[in-house]
mmCIF file of C-alpha atoms in Angstrom:
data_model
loop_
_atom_site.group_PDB
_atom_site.id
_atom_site.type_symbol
_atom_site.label_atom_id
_atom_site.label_comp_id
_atom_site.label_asym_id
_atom_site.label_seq_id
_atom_site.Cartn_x
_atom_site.Cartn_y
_atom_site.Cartn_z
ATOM 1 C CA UNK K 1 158.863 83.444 65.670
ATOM 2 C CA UNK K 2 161.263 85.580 67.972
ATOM 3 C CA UNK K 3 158.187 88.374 68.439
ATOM 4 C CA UNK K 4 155.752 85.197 69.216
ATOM 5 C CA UNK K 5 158.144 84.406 72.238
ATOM 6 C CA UNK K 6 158.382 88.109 73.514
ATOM 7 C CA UNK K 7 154.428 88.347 73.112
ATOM 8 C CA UNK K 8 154.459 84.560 75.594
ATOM 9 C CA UNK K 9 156.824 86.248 77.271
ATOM 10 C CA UNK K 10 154.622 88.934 78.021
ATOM 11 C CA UNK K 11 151.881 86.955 78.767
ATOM 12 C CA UNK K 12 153.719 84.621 81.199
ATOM 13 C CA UNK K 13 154.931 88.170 83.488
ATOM 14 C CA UNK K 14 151.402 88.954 83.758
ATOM 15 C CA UNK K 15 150.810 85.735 84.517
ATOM 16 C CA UNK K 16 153.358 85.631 87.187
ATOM 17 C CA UNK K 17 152.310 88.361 88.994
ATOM 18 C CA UNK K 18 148.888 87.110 89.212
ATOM 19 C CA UNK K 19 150.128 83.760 90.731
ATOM 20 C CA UNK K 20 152.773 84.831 93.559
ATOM 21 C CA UNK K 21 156.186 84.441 90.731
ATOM 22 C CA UNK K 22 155.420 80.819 90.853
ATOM 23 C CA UNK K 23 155.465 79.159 87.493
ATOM 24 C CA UNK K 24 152.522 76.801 85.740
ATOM 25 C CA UNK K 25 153.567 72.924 85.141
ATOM 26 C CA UNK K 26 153.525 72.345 81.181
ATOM 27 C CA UNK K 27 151.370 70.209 81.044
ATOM 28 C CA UNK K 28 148.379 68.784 83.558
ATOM 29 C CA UNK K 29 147.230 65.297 82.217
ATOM 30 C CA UNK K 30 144.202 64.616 84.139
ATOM 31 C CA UNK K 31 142.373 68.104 82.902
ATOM 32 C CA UNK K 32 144.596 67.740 79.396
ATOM 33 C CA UNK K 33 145.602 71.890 79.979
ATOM 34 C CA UNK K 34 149.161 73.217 78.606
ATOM 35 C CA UNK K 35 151.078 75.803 79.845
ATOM 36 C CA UNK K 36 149.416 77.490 76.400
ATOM 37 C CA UNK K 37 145.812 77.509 77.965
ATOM 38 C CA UNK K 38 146.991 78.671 80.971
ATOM 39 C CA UNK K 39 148.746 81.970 79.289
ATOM 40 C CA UNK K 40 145.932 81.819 76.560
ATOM 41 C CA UNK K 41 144.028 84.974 78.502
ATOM 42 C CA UNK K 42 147.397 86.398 79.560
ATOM 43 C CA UNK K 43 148.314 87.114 75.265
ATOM 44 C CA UNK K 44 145.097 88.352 74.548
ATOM 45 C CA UNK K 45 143.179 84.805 73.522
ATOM 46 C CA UNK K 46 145.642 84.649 70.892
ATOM 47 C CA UNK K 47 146.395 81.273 69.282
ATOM 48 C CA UNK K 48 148.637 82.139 66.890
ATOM 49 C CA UNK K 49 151.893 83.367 69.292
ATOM 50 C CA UNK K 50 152.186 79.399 69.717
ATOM 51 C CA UNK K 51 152.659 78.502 66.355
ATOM 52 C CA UNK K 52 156.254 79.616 65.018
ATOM 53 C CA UNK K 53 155.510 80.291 61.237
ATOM 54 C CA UNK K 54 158.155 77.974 59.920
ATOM 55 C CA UNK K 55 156.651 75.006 61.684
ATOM 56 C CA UNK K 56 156.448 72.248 59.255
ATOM 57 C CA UNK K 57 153.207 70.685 61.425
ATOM 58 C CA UNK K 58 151.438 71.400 63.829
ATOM 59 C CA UNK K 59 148.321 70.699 65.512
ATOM 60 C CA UNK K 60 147.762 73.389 67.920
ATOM 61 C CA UNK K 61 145.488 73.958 70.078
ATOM 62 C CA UNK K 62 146.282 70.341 70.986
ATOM 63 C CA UNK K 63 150.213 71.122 71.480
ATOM 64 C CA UNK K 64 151.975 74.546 71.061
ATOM 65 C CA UNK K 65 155.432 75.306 68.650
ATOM 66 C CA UNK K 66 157.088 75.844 71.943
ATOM 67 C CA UNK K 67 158.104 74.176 74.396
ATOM 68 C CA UNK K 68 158.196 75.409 78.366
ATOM 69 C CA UNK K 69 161.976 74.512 80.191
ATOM 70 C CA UNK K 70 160.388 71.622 82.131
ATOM 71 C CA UNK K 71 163.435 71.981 84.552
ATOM 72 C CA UNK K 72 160.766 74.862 86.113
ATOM 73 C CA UNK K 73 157.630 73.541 86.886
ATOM 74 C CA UNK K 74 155.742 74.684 89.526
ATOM 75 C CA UNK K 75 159.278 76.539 90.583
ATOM 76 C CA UNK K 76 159.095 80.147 91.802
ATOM 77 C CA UNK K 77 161.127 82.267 89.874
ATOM 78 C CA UNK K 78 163.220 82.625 92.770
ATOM 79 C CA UNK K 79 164.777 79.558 91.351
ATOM 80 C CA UNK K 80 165.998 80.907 88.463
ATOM 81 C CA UNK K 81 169.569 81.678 89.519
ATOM 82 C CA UNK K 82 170.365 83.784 86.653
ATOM 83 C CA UNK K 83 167.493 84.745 84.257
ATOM 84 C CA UNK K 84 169.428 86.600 81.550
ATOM 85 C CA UNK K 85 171.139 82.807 80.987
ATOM 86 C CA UNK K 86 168.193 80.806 81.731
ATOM 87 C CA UNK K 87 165.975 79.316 79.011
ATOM 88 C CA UNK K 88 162.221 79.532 79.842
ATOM 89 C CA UNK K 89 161.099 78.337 76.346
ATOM 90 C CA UNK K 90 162.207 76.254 73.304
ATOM 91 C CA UNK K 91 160.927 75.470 69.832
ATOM 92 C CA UNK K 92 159.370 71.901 70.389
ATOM 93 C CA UNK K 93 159.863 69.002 67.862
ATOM 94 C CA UNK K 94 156.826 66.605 70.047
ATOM 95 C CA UNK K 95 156.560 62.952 69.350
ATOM 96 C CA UNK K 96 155.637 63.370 65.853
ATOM 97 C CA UNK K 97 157.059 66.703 64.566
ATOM 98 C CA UNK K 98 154.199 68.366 66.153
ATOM 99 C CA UNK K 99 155.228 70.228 68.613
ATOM 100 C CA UNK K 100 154.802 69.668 72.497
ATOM 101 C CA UNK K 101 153.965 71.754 75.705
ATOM 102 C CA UNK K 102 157.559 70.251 76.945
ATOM 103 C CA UNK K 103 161.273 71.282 76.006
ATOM 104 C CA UNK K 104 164.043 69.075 76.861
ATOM 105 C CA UNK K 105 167.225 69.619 77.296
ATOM 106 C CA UNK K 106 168.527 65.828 76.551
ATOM 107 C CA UNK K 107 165.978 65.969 74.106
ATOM 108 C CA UNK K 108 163.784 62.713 75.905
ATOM 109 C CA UNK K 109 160.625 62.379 74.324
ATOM 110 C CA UNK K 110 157.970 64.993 73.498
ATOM 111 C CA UNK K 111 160.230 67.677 74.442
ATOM 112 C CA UNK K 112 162.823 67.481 72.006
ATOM 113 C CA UNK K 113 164.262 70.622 70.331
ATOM 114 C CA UNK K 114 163.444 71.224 66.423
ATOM 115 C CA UNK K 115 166.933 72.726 65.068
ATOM 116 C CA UNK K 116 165.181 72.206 61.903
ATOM 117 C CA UNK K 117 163.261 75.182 61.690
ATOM 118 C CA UNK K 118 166.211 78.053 61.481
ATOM 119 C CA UNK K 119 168.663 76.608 59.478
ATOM 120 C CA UNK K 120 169.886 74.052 62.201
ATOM 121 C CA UNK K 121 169.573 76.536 64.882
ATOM 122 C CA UNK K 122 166.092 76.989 67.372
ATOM 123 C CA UNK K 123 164.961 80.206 69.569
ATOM 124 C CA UNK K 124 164.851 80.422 72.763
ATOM 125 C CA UNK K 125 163.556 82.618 75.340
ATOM 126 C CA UNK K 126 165.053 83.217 78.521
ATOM 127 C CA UNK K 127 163.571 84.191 81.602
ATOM 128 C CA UNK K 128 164.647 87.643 81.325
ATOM 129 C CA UNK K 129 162.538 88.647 78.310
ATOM 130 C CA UNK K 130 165.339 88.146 75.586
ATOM 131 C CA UNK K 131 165.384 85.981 72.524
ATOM 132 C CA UNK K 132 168.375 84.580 71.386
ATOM 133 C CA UNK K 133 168.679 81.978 68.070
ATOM 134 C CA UNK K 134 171.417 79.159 68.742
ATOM 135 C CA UNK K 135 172.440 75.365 68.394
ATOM 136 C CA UNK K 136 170.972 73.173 70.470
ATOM 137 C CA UNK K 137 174.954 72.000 71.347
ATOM 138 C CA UNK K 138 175.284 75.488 72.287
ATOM 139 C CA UNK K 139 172.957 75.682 75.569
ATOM 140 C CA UNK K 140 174.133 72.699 77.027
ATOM 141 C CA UNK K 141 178.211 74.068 77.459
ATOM 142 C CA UNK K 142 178.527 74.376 81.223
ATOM 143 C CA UNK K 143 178.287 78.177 82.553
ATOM 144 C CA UNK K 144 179.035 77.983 86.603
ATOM 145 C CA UNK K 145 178.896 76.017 89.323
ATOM 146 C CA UNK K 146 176.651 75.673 92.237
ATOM 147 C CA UNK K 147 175.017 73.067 94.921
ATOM 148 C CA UNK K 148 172.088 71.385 94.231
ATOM 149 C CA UNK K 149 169.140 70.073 96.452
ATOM 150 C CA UNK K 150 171.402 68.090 98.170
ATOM 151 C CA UNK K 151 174.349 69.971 98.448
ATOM 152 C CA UNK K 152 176.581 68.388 95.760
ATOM 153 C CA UNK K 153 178.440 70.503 93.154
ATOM 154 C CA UNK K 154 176.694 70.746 89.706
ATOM 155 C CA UNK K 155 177.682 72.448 86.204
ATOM 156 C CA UNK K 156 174.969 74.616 85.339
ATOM 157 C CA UNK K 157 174.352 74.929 81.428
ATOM 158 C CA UNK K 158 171.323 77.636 80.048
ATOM 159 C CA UNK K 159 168.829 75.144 80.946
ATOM 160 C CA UNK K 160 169.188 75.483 84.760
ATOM 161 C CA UNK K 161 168.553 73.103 87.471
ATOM 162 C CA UNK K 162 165.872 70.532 87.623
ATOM 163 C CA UNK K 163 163.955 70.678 90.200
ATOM 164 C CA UNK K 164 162.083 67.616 89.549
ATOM 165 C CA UNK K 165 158.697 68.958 90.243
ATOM 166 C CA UNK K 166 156.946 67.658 87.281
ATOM 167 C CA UNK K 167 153.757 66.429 88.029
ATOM 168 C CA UNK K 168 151.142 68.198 89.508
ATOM 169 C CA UNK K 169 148.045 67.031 88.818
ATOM 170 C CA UNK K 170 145.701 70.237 88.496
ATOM 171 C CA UNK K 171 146.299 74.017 87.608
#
């Protein structure tokens, strides 16, 4: 599971690079792509980095075993304050244990977090390349302060800011 992240997370640098460090949305409804698709020729047309082995169910290619931070769509990574604290990807629970394209922090619909899979804990990927196995309880403890969009004081937790770019409607 943690070497399928690394091997996304490989995939989404490339990625990056090719697309001026500005991130893919999750999900695109009208052309029904995932961030998945989008990375699909990034990790080598492999399928099987987006399906951790100790999911339950799945039905990829539909929806992936993780889960992009949806607090970064269509960001730049220049608005990742602090990458090495920064979640870029979750293991996805979806509406029906299937997985999902989204990961939530307040764990809304699809995008909730399976702590099922790891003895009550999930991996996550941050935006600096690293893996790191925790409690979903865990990522949300406040880390530092800053402003947001409009200049008020927020805590900052591993999930970041959101933006509240969400939806694009084409890649």
């Amino acid at each position: 599971c943690m070497n399928n992240m690394r091997q996304i997370y490989s995939g989404m640098a490339a990625y990056l690079q090719d697309n001026n460090n500005r991130m893919m949305q999750r999900y695109y409804r009208s052309q029904d792509v995932g961030y998945h698709q989008e990375l699909l020729p990034y990790v080598g047309n492999e399928p099987k980095v987006y399906v951790c082995p100790s999911q339950k169910f799945n039905v990829y290619p539909s929806q992936p075993g993780y889960g992009m931070n949806w607090y970064y769509d269509n960001q730049s990574l220049f608005a990742v304050d602090q990458p090495s604290k920064t979640i870029l990807l979750a293991e996805s629970y979806g509406e029906n244990g299937e997985g999902s394209n989204r990961a939530d922090r307040d764990g809304i619909p699809p995008g909730r977090i399976d702590d099922k899979r790891h003895r009550g804990m999930s991996n996550y990927l941050f935006f600096d390349g690293h893996v790191q196995a925790l409690k979903l309880n865990e990522t949300k403890k406040p880390l530092y302060k800053t402003q947001d969009a409009t200049g008020a004081e927020v805590m900052v937790d591993m999930w970041g800011i959101d933006h509240g770019d969400h939806d694009r409607d084409a890649p």
